[in-house]
Coordinates of C-alpha atoms in Angstrom, one line a residue:
M1 CA -45.3 68.0 -66.1
K2 CA -46.4 65.5 -63.5
N3 CA -49.9 65.4 -64.9
A4 CA -48.8 65.2 -68.5
V5 CA -46.5 62.2 -68.0
I6 CA -48.6 60.0 -65.7
G7 CA -49.5 56.8 -67.7
N8 CA -48.3 58.2 -70.9
N9 CA -45.1 56.7 -72.3
K10 CA -45.1 58.9 -75.4
Q11 CA -45.1 62.1 -73.3
K12 CA -42.4 60.6 -71.0
A13 CA -40.1 60.0 -74.0
N14 CA -40.8 63.5 -75.3
L15 CA -39.8 65.2 -72.1
I16 CA -36.6 63.1 -71.8
V17 CA -35.7 64.0 -75.4
L18 CA -36.3 67.7 -74.6
G19 CA -33.7 67.5 -71.8
A20 CA -36.0 67.7 -68.8
V21 CA -34.0 65.1 -66.8
P22 CA -30.8 67.1 -66.2
R23 CA -32.9 70.2 -65.2
L24 CA -35.1 68.2 -62.8
L25 CA -31.9 66.7 -61.2
Y26 CA -30.4 70.1 -60.9
L27 CA -33.5 71.4 -59.1
L28 CA -33.6 68.3 -56.9
Q29 CA -30.0 68.9 -55.8
Q30 CA -30.1 72.8 -55.4
E31 CA -29.6 74.0 -51.9
T32 CA -32.0 76.8 -52.5
S33 CA -34.9 74.6 -53.8
S34 CA -37.8 74.3 -51.3
I35 CA -38.6 70.8 -50.0
E36 CA -41.9 70.9 -51.9
L37 CA -40.1 71.6 -55.2
K38 CA -37.5 68.8 -54.5
T39 CA -40.3 66.4 -53.7
E40 CA -42.3 67.3 -56.9
C41 CA -39.0 66.8 -59.0
A42 CA -38.5 63.3 -57.4
V43 CA -42.1 62.4 -58.2
V44 CA -41.8 63.4 -61.8
L45 CA -38.5 61.5 -62.1
G46 CA -40.3 58.5 -60.5
S47 CA -43.0 58.7 -63.1
L48 CA -40.4 58.9 -66.0
S49 CA -38.6 55.9 -64.7
M50 CA -41.9 53.9 -64.9
G51 CA -41.8 54.1 -68.7
T52 CA -39.9 52.0 -71.1
E53 CA -36.4 50.5 -70.6
N54 CA -34.9 53.2 -72.8
N55 CA -36.3 55.8 -70.4
V56 CA -34.5 54.1 -67.5
K57 CA -31.3 54.1 -69.6
S58 CA -31.6 57.8 -70.2
L59 CA -32.1 58.4 -66.5
L60 CA -29.1 56.3 -65.6
D61 CA -26.9 58.2 -68.1
C62 CA -27.8 61.4 -66.3
H63 CA -26.5 59.9 -63.0
I64 CA -29.8 59.8 -61.3
I65 CA -28.9 57.2 -58.7
P66 CA -26.2 59.3 -56.9
A67 CA -28.6 62.3 -56.9
L68 CA -31.4 60.3 -55.4
L69 CA -29.2 58.6 -52.8
Q70 CA -28.0 62.1 -51.8
G71 CA -31.7 63.0 -51.4
L72 CA -32.1 60.3 -48.8
L73 CA -30.0 62.4 -46.4
S74 CA -32.8 64.9 -46.1
A75 CA -35.0 65.1 -42.9
D76 CA -38.3 65.4 -44.8
I77 CA -40.1 62.0 -44.9
R78 CA -42.2 62.9 -48.0
F79 CA -39.1 63.8 -50.0
I80 CA -37.3 60.6 -48.8
E81 CA -40.3 58.5 -49.8
A82 CA -40.4 60.1 -53.3
C83 CA -36.6 59.4 -53.7
L84 CA -37.0 55.8 -52.4
R85 CA -40.0 55.2 -54.8
C86 CA -38.0 56.4 -57.8
L87 CA -34.9 54.3 -56.7
R88 CA -37.2 51.3 -56.3
T89 CA -38.5 51.6 -59.8
I90 CA -35.0 52.1 -61.3
F91 CA -33.4 49.2 -59.4
T92 CA -36.2 46.9 -60.3
S93 CA -35.6 47.6 -64.0
P94 CA -33.6 44.9 -65.9
V95 CA -31.4 47.5 -67.5
T96 CA -30.0 48.8 -64.1
P97 CA -26.7 47.2 -62.9
V98 CA -27.4 46.1 -59.3
E99 CA -23.8 46.8 -58.3
L100 CA -24.8 50.5 -58.2
L101 CA -26.3 49.9 -54.8
Y102 CA -23.0 48.7 -53.4
T103 CA -20.5 51.1 -54.9
D104 CA -20.8 53.5 -51.9
A105 CA -20.4 51.7 -48.7
T106 CA -22.4 54.2 -46.6
V107 CA -25.6 53.5 -48.6
I108 CA -26.7 50.2 -47.1
P109 CA -26.3 51.3 -43.4
H110 CA -28.2 54.5 -44.2
L111 CA -31.1 52.5 -45.8
M112 CA -31.2 50.3 -42.6
L113 CA -31.7 53.5 -40.6
L114 CA -34.5 54.7 -42.8
L115 CA -36.4 51.4 -42.3
S116 CA -37.9 52.8 -39.1
R117 CA -39.2 56.0 -40.7
S118 CA -42.5 54.9 -42.4
L119 CA -44.4 52.0 -43.9
H120 CA -43.6 53.3 -47.4
S121 CA -39.9 53.5 -46.7
Q122 CA -40.0 49.9 -45.4
E123 CA -41.8 48.6 -48.5
Y124 CA -39.5 50.4 -51.0
I125 CA -36.2 49.5 -49.1
C126 CA -37.1 45.8 -48.8
Q127 CA -38.0 45.8 -52.5
I128 CA -34.7 47.3 -53.4
F129 CA -32.8 44.8 -51.2
A130 CA -34.8 41.8 -52.7
H131 CA -34.0 43.0 -56.2
C132 CA -30.4 43.9 -55.8
C133 CA -29.4 40.7 -53.9
K134 CA -28.1 38.7 -56.8
A135 CA -24.9 37.0 -55.8
P136 CA -23.2 35.5 -52.6
D137 CA -21.2 38.7 -52.0
H138 CA -24.5 40.8 -52.0
Q139 CA -25.9 38.4 -49.4
T140 CA -22.8 38.7 -47.3
I141 CA -22.9 42.6 -47.4
L142 CA -26.5 42.7 -46.5
F143 CA -26.1 40.1 -43.8
N144 CA -23.1 41.9 -42.2
H145 CA -25.1 45.1 -42.1
G146 CA -27.8 43.4 -39.9
V147 CA -30.4 43.0 -42.6
V148 CA -31.9 39.9 -40.8
Q149 CA -32.5 41.6 -37.5
N150 CA -33.7 44.8 -39.2
I151 CA -36.3 43.2 -41.5
A152 CA -37.5 40.3 -39.3
H153 CA -40.1 42.3 -37.4
L154 CA -41.5 43.6 -40.7
L155 CA -43.0 40.1 -41.3
T156 CA -45.7 41.0 -38.7
S157 CA -46.3 44.6 -40.1
V158 CA -49.8 46.0 -40.4
S159 CA -49.2 46.6 -44.2
Y160 CA -49.5 43.6 -46.5
K161 CA -47.1 45.2 -49.0
V162 CA -44.4 45.5 -46.3
R163 CA -44.9 41.9 -45.1
M164 CA -44.7 40.7 -48.7
Q165 CA -41.5 42.6 -49.6
A166 CA -39.8 41.6 -46.3
L167 CA -40.6 37.9 -47.1
K168 CA -39.1 38.3 -50.6
C169 CA -36.0 39.7 -49.0
F170 CA -35.6 36.6 -46.9
S171 CA -36.1 34.3 -49.8
V172 CA -33.2 35.9 -51.8
L173 CA -31.0 36.1 -48.7
A174 CA -31.4 32.4 -47.8
F175 CA -30.9 31.0 -51.3
D176 CA -27.9 28.6 -51.4
N177 CA -26.6 30.3 -48.3
P178 CA -25.9 28.2 -45.2
Q179 CA -24.7 31.1 -43.1
V180 CA -27.9 33.1 -43.5
S181 CA -30.1 30.0 -43.3
M182 CA -28.6 28.9 -40.0
T183 CA -29.2 32.4 -38.6
L184 CA -32.8 32.5 -39.7
V185 CA -33.8 29.2 -37.9
N186 CA -33.2 30.9 -34.5
V187 CA -34.6 34.4 -35.2
L188 CA -37.6 35.3 -32.9
V189 CA -40.3 37.7 -33.9
D190 CA -42.9 38.5 -31.2
G191 CA -41.9 35.3 -29.4
E192 CA -42.3 33.1 -32.5
L193 CA -39.5 31.5 -34.5
L194 CA -39.1 32.6 -38.1
P195 CA -39.8 29.2 -39.7
Q196 CA -43.1 29.1 -37.8
I197 CA -44.1 32.5 -39.2
F198 CA -43.2 31.3 -42.7
V199 CA -45.4 28.2 -42.1
K200 CA -48.3 30.5 -41.1
M201 CA -47.8 32.4 -44.4
L202 CA -48.2 29.1 -46.3
Q203 CA -51.8 28.7 -45.3
R204 CA -54.4 28.4 -48.0
D205 CA -56.3 31.6 -46.9
K206 CA -53.2 33.7 -47.6
P207 CA -52.7 35.3 -51.0
I208 CA -50.9 33.0 -53.5
E209 CA -47.9 35.3 -53.8
M210 CA -47.4 35.1 -50.1
Q211 CA -47.8 31.3 -50.0
L212 CA -45.3 30.8 -52.8
T213 CA -42.6 33.1 -51.4
A214 CA -42.9 31.6 -47.9
A215 CA -42.5 28.1 -49.5
K216 CA -39.4 29.4 -51.2
C217 CA -37.9 30.6 -47.9
L218 CA -38.5 27.2 -46.3
T219 CA -37.3 25.4 -49.4
Y220 CA -34.0 27.4 -49.5
M221 CA -33.4 27.0 -45.8
C222 CA -34.0 23.2 -46.2
R223 CA -31.6 23.0 -49.1
A224 CA -29.0 25.0 -47.2
G225 CA -29.1 22.5 -44.4
S226 CA -30.8 24.5 -41.7
I227 CA -34.1 22.6 -41.7
R228 CA -34.1 18.8 -42.0
T229 CA -35.8 17.2 -45.0
D230 CA -38.0 15.1 -42.7
D231 CA -39.2 18.1 -40.7
N232 CA -43.0 18.4 -40.6
C233 CA -42.8 22.0 -41.9
I234 CA -41.2 20.6 -45.1
V235 CA -43.2 17.3 -45.4
L236 CA -46.6 18.5 -44.3
K237 CA -46.6 22.2 -45.2
T238 CA -44.0 23.3 -47.8
L239 CA -44.2 20.3 -50.2
P240 CA -48.0 20.2 -50.3
C241 CA -48.2 23.9 -50.8
L242 CA -45.8 23.8 -53.8
V243 CA -47.8 20.8 -55.3
R244 CA -51.0 23.0 -55.0
M245 CA -49.2 25.7 -57.1
C246 CA -48.9 23.2 -60.0
N247 CA -52.7 22.9 -60.3
K248 CA -54.1 24.0 -63.6
E249 CA -56.4 26.5 -61.8
R250 CA -53.3 28.6 -61.0
L251 CA -51.8 31.3 -63.2
L252 CA -49.0 30.4 -65.6
E253 CA -46.2 32.1 -63.6
E254 CA -47.5 30.6 -60.3
R255 CA -47.4 27.1 -61.9
V256 CA -43.9 27.7 -63.3
E257 CA -42.6 29.0 -60.0
G258 CA -44.3 26.3 -58.0
A259 CA -42.9 23.5 -60.1
E260 CA -39.4 24.9 -60.2
T261 CA -39.2 25.5 -56.5
L262 CA -40.6 22.0 -55.8
A263 CA -38.0 20.5 -58.2
Y264 CA -35.3 22.3 -56.2
L265 CA -36.6 21.2 -52.9
I266 CA -36.8 17.4 -53.7
E267 CA -33.8 17.2 -55.9
P268 CA -31.3 15.6 -53.4
D269 CA -33.8 13.6 -51.3
V270 CA -35.4 10.3 -52.4
E271 CA -38.0 10.3 -49.6
L272 CA -39.3 13.8 -50.6
Q273 CA -39.4 12.6 -54.3
R274 CA -41.6 9.6 -53.2
I275 CA -43.9 11.8 -51.2
A276 CA -44.3 14.4 -54.0
S277 CA -44.9 11.7 -56.6
I278 CA -48.0 10.5 -54.7
T279 CA -49.3 13.9 -53.7
D280 CA -52.4 15.2 -55.6
H281 CA -51.6 13.1 -58.7
L282 CA -48.6 15.4 -59.4
I283 CA -47.2 13.4 -62.3
S284 CA -50.4 13.6 -64.3
M285 CA -51.0 17.2 -63.2
L286 CA -47.6 18.0 -64.9
A287 CA -48.8 16.5 -68.1
D288 CA -51.2 19.5 -68.4
Y289 CA -48.2 21.8 -68.5
F290 CA -47.7 20.6 -72.1
K291 CA -51.3 21.3 -73.2
Y292 CA -51.5 24.9 -72.1
P293 CA -52.6 27.3 -73.4
S294 CA -54.6 25.4 -76.1
S295 CA -57.1 26.9 -78.5
V296 CA -59.9 25.8 -76.1
S297 CA -58.4 27.4 -72.9
A298 CA -61.0 29.2 -71.0
I299 CA -59.2 32.5 -71.1
T300 CA -61.6 35.3 -71.7
D301 CA -58.9 38.0 -71.2
I302 CA -57.3 38.5 -74.6
K303 CA -54.2 40.2 -73.0
R304 CA -53.7 37.2 -70.7
L305 CA -54.0 34.7 -73.6
D306 CA -51.4 36.6 -75.6
H307 CA -49.1 36.7 -72.6
D308 CA -49.5 33.0 -71.9
L309 CA -48.9 32.0 -75.5
K310 CA -45.6 33.9 -75.4
H311 CA -44.6 32.2 -72.1
A312 CA -45.9 28.6 -72.6
H313 CA -42.3 27.4 -73.1
E314 CA -41.6 28.3 -69.4
L315 CA -44.3 25.8 -68.4
R316 CA -42.6 23.0 -70.4
Q317 CA -39.2 23.9 -68.9
A318 CA -40.6 23.8 -65.4
A319 CA -42.3 20.4 -66.0
F320 CA -39.2 18.9 -67.4
K321 CA -37.2 20.1 -64.4
L322 CA -39.7 18.7 -61.9
Y323 CA -39.9 15.3 -63.8
A324 CA -36.0 15.2 -63.6
S325 CA -36.0 15.7 -59.9
L326 CA -38.9 13.3 -59.3
G327 CA -37.2 10.5 -61.2
A328 CA -33.6 11.2 -59.9
N329 CA -33.5 8.0 -57.8
D330 CA -36.6 5.8 -57.6
E331 CA -37.3 3.2 -60.3
D332 CA -41.0 3.1 -59.7
I333 CA -41.4 6.9 -60.1
R334 CA -39.4 6.8 -63.4
K335 CA -41.8 4.1 -64.6
K336 CA -44.8 6.3 -63.7
I337 CA -43.3 9.3 -65.4
I338 CA -42.5 7.4 -68.6
E339 CA -46.1 6.0 -68.6
A340 CA -47.5 9.5 -68.4
E341 CA -49.2 10.3 -71.8
H342 CA -46.8 10.9 -74.7
M343 CA -44.0 11.4 -72.2
M344 CA -41.1 10.2 -74.5
D345 CA -42.5 12.1 -77.5
R346 CA -42.6 15.3 -75.4
I347 CA -39.0 14.8 -74.3
V348 CA -37.9 14.2 -77.9
N349 CA -39.7 17.4 -79.0
G350 CA -38.2 19.3 -76.1
L351 CA -34.7 18.3 -77.3
S352 CA -35.2 20.3 -80.6
E353 CA -37.1 23.4 -79.2
T354 CA -35.7 26.8 -80.0
S355 CA -35.5 27.9 -76.3
V356 CA -32.1 26.9 -74.8
K357 CA -33.7 26.6 -71.4
V358 CA -36.3 24.1 -72.5
R359 CA -33.7 22.1 -74.3
L360 CA -31.6 22.0 -71.2
A361 CA -34.5 21.0 -69.0
A362 CA -35.5 18.2 -71.5
V363 CA -32.0 16.8 -71.5
R364 CA -31.9 16.9 -67.7
C365 CA -35.2 15.0 -67.7
L366 CA -33.9 12.4 -70.2
H367 CA -30.7 12.1 -68.1
S368 CA -32.7 11.4 -65.0
L369 CA -34.8 8.7 -66.7
S370 CA -31.7 7.2 -68.4
R371 CA -30.5 6.0 -64.9
S372 CA -33.1 3.2 -65.3
V373 CA -31.8 -0.1 -66.7
Q374 CA -35.4 -1.2 -67.6
Q375 CA -36.2 2.1 -69.4
L376 CA -32.9 2.0 -71.4
R377 CA -34.0 -1.4 -72.6
T378 CA -37.6 -0.4 -73.5
S379 CA -38.9 3.1 -73.8
F380 CA -35.6 4.5 -74.8
Q381 CA -35.2 1.9 -77.6
D382 CA -38.9 2.2 -78.8
H383 CA -38.5 6.0 -79.3
A384 CA -34.9 5.9 -80.6
V385 CA -34.0 8.7 -78.2
W386 CA -30.4 8.5 -79.1
K387 CA -31.0 10.2 -82.5
P388 CA -32.2 13.6 -81.2
L389 CA -29.6 13.3 -78.4
M390 CA -26.7 12.9 -80.9
K391 CA -28.2 16.0 -82.7
V392 CA -28.1 18.0 -79.5
L393 CA -24.5 17.0 -79.0
Q394 CA -23.4 18.5 -82.3
N395 CA -23.3 22.2 -81.4
A396 CA -24.8 23.0 -78.0
P397 CA -23.7 25.4 -75.2
D398 CA -21.5 23.8 -72.5
D399 CA -24.3 23.4 -69.9
I400 CA -26.4 21.4 -72.3
L401 CA -23.3 19.4 -73.5
V402 CA -22.5 18.3 -69.9
V403 CA -25.9 16.8 -69.3
A404 CA -26.4 15.4 -72.8
S405 CA -23.0 13.7 -72.6
S406 CA -23.8 12.2 -69.2
T407 CA -27.0 10.8 -70.7
L408 CA -25.0 9.4 -73.6
C409 CA -22.7 7.6 -71.1
N410 CA -25.8 5.8 -69.8
L411 CA -27.0 4.9 -73.3
L412 CA -23.6 3.3 -74.0
L413 CA -23.7 0.9 -71.1
E414 CA -23.3 -2.7 -72.3
F415 CA -26.9 -3.7 -71.7
S416 CA -28.3 -0.8 -73.6
P417 CA -29.7 -1.6 -77.1
S418 CA -28.9 1.9 -78.2
K419 CA -25.1 1.2 -78.0
E420 CA -24.8 -0.2 -81.5
P421 CA -26.7 2.5 -83.5
I422 CA -24.9 5.2 -81.5
L423 CA -21.6 3.7 -82.5
E424 CA -22.6 3.6 -86.1
S425 CA -23.6 7.3 -86.1
G426 CA -20.1 8.4 -85.5
A427 CA -20.1 8.8 -81.7
I428 CA -16.4 7.9 -81.3
D429 CA -15.1 11.1 -83.0
L430 CA -17.6 13.2 -81.1
L431 CA -16.6 11.8 -77.8
C432 CA -12.9 12.1 -78.6
S433 CA -13.4 15.7 -79.3
L434 CA -15.1 16.2 -75.9
T435 CA -11.9 14.9 -74.2
L436 CA -10.1 18.0 -75.7
S437 CA -12.5 20.4 -74.0
E438 CA -11.3 23.1 -71.5
N439 CA -14.2 22.1 -69.3
P440 CA -13.3 19.2 -66.9
A441 CA -16.9 18.0 -66.7
L442 CA -16.9 17.5 -70.5
R443 CA -13.5 15.7 -70.5
V444 CA -14.8 13.4 -67.8
N445 CA -18.0 12.6 -69.7
G446 CA -16.2 12.1 -73.0
I447 CA -13.7 9.7 -71.6
W448 CA -16.4 8.0 -69.4
A449 CA -18.6 7.3 -72.5
L450 CA -15.5 5.9 -74.3
M451 CA -14.8 3.7 -71.3
N452 CA -18.4 2.4 -71.4
M453 CA -18.1 1.9 -75.1
A454 CA -14.9 -0.1 -74.8
F455 CA -16.4 -2.5 -72.1
Q456 CA -16.5 -6.0 -73.6
A457 CA -16.2 -4.5 -77.1
D458 CA -14.8 -6.3 -80.1
Q459 CA -11.3 -5.6 -81.4
K460 CA -12.5 -3.2 -84.1
I461 CA -14.3 -0.8 -81.8
K462 CA -11.2 -0.8 -79.5
S463 CA -8.9 0.0 -82.4
D464 CA -11.3 2.8 -83.5
I465 CA -11.3 4.3 -80.0
L466 CA -7.4 4.3 -79.9
R467 CA -7.2 5.7 -83.4
G468 CA -9.8 8.4 -82.7
L469 CA -8.3 9.4 -79.4
S470 CA -4.6 9.2 -80.6
T471 CA -2.0 7.9 -78.2
E472 CA -0.8 11.5 -77.5
Q473 CA -4.2 12.5 -76.2
L474 CA -4.6 9.2 -74.2
F475 CA -1.3 10.0 -72.3
R476 CA -2.2 13.7 -72.0
L477 CA -5.4 12.5 -70.2
L478 CA -3.4 10.3 -67.9
S479 CA -1.6 13.4 -66.5
D480 CA -4.9 15.4 -66.4
P481 CA -5.1 17.7 -63.3
D482 CA -8.6 16.5 -62.6
V483 CA -8.6 13.2 -60.7
N484 CA -12.0 12.1 -62.2
V485 CA -10.6 12.4 -65.7
L486 CA -7.6 10.3 -64.7
M487 CA -9.7 7.6 -63.1
K488 CA -12.0 7.3 -66.1
T489 CA -9.0 7.2 -68.5
L490 CA -7.5 4.4 -66.5
G491 CA -10.9 2.7 -66.6
L492 CA -10.9 3.1 -70.4
L493 CA -7.3 1.6 -70.6
R494 CA -8.4 -1.3 -68.4
N495 CA -11.5 -2.0 -70.7
L496 CA -9.2 -1.7 -73.8
L497 CA -6.8 -4.2 -72.2
S498 CA -9.2 -7.1 -71.7
T499 CA -9.3 -10.5 -73.3
R500 CA -5.9 -12.0 -74.3
P501 CA -5.8 -11.4 -78.1
H502 CA -6.8 -7.7 -77.5
I503 CA -4.2 -7.3 -74.7
D504 CA -1.4 -8.7 -76.9
Q505 CA -2.5 -6.8 -80.0
I506 CA -2.6 -3.4 -78.1
M507 CA 0.6 -4.0 -76.2
S508 CA 2.4 -4.9 -79.4
T509 CA 1.7 -1.5 -80.8
H510 CA 1.5 0.7 -77.7
G511 CA 3.3 -1.4 -75.1
K512 CA 6.2 0.9 -74.5
Q513 CA 4.1 4.0 -73.9
I514 CA 1.6 2.2 -71.7
M515 CA 4.4 0.8 -69.5
Q516 CA 5.8 4.3 -69.2
A517 CA 2.5 5.7 -68.2
V518 CA 1.9 2.9 -65.6
T519 CA 5.4 3.6 -64.1
F520 CA 4.7 7.3 -64.1
I521 CA 1.4 6.9 -62.2
L522 CA 2.7 4.4 -59.7
E523 CA 5.6 6.8 -58.9
G524 CA 3.4 9.9 -58.6
E525 CA 1.5 11.4 -55.7
H526 CA -1.9 9.8 -56.4
N527 CA -4.6 8.5 -54.2
I528 CA -5.2 4.8 -53.4
E529 CA -8.0 4.5 -56.0
V530 CA -5.8 5.7 -58.8
K531 CA -3.0 3.4 -57.8
E532 CA -5.3 0.4 -57.4
Q533 CA -6.8 1.0 -60.9
T534 CA -3.3 1.2 -62.3
L535 CA -2.2 -2.1 -60.7
C536 CA -5.4 -3.7 -62.2
I537 CA -4.3 -2.5 -65.6
L538 CA -0.9 -4.1 -64.9
A539 CA -2.7 -7.4 -63.9
N540 CA -4.5 -7.3 -67.2
I541 CA -1.2 -6.9 -69.1
A542 CA 0.1 -9.8 -67.1
D543 CA -2.8 -11.8 -68.4
G544 CA -1.6 -11.5 -72.0
T545 CA 0.4 -14.1 -73.8
T546 CA 3.2 -12.1 -75.3
A547 CA 2.3 -9.0 -73.3
K548 CA 3.7 -10.6 -70.1
D549 CA 7.2 -10.1 -71.4
L550 CA 6.9 -6.4 -71.1
I551 CA 6.5 -6.8 -67.3
M552 CA 9.1 -9.5 -66.9
T553 CA 11.8 -7.6 -68.8
N554 CA 11.1 -4.4 -66.8
D555 CA 12.9 -4.7 -63.4
D556 CA 11.5 -1.3 -62.3
I557 CA 7.9 -2.6 -62.7
L558 CA 8.7 -5.9 -60.9
Q559 CA 10.1 -3.9 -58.0
K560 CA 6.9 -1.9 -57.9
I561 CA 4.7 -5.0 -57.8
K562 CA 6.8 -6.3 -55.0
Y563 CA 6.5 -3.0 -53.1
Y564 CA 2.7 -2.9 -53.4
V565 CA 2.1 -6.5 -52.5
G566 CA 3.8 -5.7 -49.2
H567 CA 2.0 -2.4 -48.9
S568 CA -0.1 -1.4 -45.8
N569 CA -3.2 -0.9 -47.9
L570 CA -5.3 -4.0 -48.5
K571 CA -6.8 -2.8 -51.9
L572 CA -3.3 -2.2 -53.2
Q573 CA -2.0 -5.6 -51.9
L574 CA -4.9 -7.4 -53.6
A575 CA -4.4 -5.6 -56.9
A576 CA -0.7 -6.4 -56.9
M577 CA -1.5 -10.0 -56.0
F578 CA -3.5 -10.3 -59.2
C579 CA -0.4 -9.3 -61.2
I580 CA 1.6 -12.1 -59.4
A581 CA -1.1 -14.7 -59.9
N582 CA -1.2 -14.0 -63.7
L583 CA 2.5 -14.1 -64.0
T584 CA 3.0 -17.3 -62.1
W585 CA 0.0 -19.2 -63.5
N586 CA 1.8 -22.5 -64.5
E587 CA -0.5 -23.5 -67.3
D588 CA 0.9 -20.6 -69.4
E589 CA 4.0 -21.1 -71.5
G590 CA 7.2 -19.9 -69.8
S591 CA 5.7 -20.0 -66.3
Q592 CA 8.8 -21.7 -64.9
E593 CA 11.2 -18.9 -65.9
R594 CA 8.8 -16.2 -64.6
Q595 CA 8.4 -18.1 -61.3
D596 CA 12.1 -18.3 -60.8
K597 CA 12.6 -14.6 -61.6
L598 CA 9.9 -13.6 -59.1
R599 CA 11.5 -15.9 -56.4
E600 CA 14.9 -14.2 -57.1
I601 CA 13.5 -10.8 -56.3
G602 CA 12.0 -12.1 -53.0
I603 CA 8.3 -12.3 -53.9
V604 CA 7.9 -15.9 -52.7
D605 CA 9.0 -14.9 -49.1
I606 CA 6.3 -12.2 -49.2
L607 CA 3.7 -14.8 -50.3
H608 CA 4.6 -17.0 -47.4
K609 CA 4.1 -14.1 -45.0
L610 CA 0.8 -13.2 -46.7
S611 CA -0.6 -16.8 -46.5
Q612 CA -0.8 -16.1 -42.7
S613 CA -2.7 -12.8 -43.3
A614 CA -5.8 -12.0 -41.2
D615 CA -7.7 -11.0 -44.4
P616 CA -9.3 -14.3 -45.8
N617 CA -9.2 -12.9 -49.4
L618 CA -5.6 -12.0 -49.3
C619 CA -4.6 -15.2 -47.6
D620 CA -6.4 -17.3 -50.2
K621 CA -4.8 -15.4 -53.1
A622 CA -1.3 -15.9 -51.6
K623 CA -1.9 -19.6 -51.1
T624 CA -3.1 -20.0 -54.7
A625 CA 0.0 -18.2 -56.0
L626 CA 2.3 -20.5 -53.8
Q627 CA 0.5 -23.6 -55.1
Q628 CA 1.6 -22.6 -58.7
Y629 CA 5.2 -23.1 -57.5
F630 CA 4.6 -26.6 -56.2
A631 CA 2.0 -27.8 -58.8

């Protein structure tokens, strides 16, 4: 059987159909089977598992995993290795649920014990761990069972395969995990610290796979906060190694992994972004990611060409990701990226690719570049980027919607020439529908974009926004549990209530509800920023001509203004002071009656006190308000 199935998928499938698997598992578990027979059974099962995904599914259906784990309790190392080899193949198949490794709590500690048995057992066990560590709770389980201490010494093993699998193990353990990363920094192996061992593995004479995985370990430790971003091992070793991986001499998967890891490394740090952008002409090197593989690629291996044509979209995704990270903060880098050949066309094409991952990466890249005032005014306008962006927003999955709507917020800033055409293409309804989303990030972006749209807008746009959103929804958003949504909604309201005719017009139709909402927020348990923003809205209302009356006839609101102008927080005092200034301004009609009413409730006494304030700003405002009384 063994000789028939080796390297022959058809024969493997035949044997499985004929029912060989339950029989082999029966013999494997029989007390009376000799150790040689058990080992041969494990080898044949291992060979069957090397076949197609359907083969692996058939083996899983026959409960092969518990049988093989049981086999690990044997004393015979050849049998153990055969079981481990088969387990390794099964666990590394995409159809196997990794949770099967963690269902029985005795398995992990037993595997730790087996690590000392042989080189093969070390290689297979590390490979199983590296593959089955997919989530934070997996990292925790392995960490608590002493995986770090048990695997560290394998990094100096005589076997390359063992060193490599141990290294892979550390990369998945450290990913996004401060607890593991902080431990790794201080681990000693043969008198050397772990990061130093990783740095040695980055050297150019080491195999590419080893360089890349060591760079990942250092990247993940850096992102988890256990290595500083300005540490030499990052700046002089890890970053240059990852840039080298982006070279067009490298294989497709190496270039993809190199670019994605580099994007992750530099994402939060502007200094690393600057260094990367001037290392080895990285920006123009990434332009090659879009030209590969071309009909003139020097690929003699037909299999390789076929593979690379199928996976070329991964290169584009990786390039967009890295461009997005490079351009996250620095204006000069953004300019360089946009000046790379056909860059804007490439992004526009990326927005309509069939692969969701490429679309997401292209939108991320666009979002990163849209932070530039200059680019919004030039390249974004020349290429009418807003058109494909609006198309993306029509029916995309949430993760794309979040980034695309953030980008739209930037395209709607008042200095952006795209603002007008976006408005004309029906953006208001689209944004209003985002504010109804279950996802708080989408609610924030929808309302944020409307806030940008309302800034210094004409009366028609403001009315369209209010109509599109509906008053019910506006007030629902004012009691949203997410504080960011609340802040942006207040920002929208503040932008709607600017310039006198607009203030009076909106307050004449929605005054009662807006005053209720303001009261509700000022009475609620909200942070200083929320209350300050609300008082600013009140100051805007106080600036209206007829709208003022809604404050003056509302004793509750007047008491609140009095309370906040005497508050201990300066920001709130200043905001309340704006309300008083607008109400007492004596060039406005009816100022005398308003001044008298404010004096009655004791506001003038407070102004006298504040005119002695230590804060020059508050002191000035109080004096100006008092002057209105004596002018």
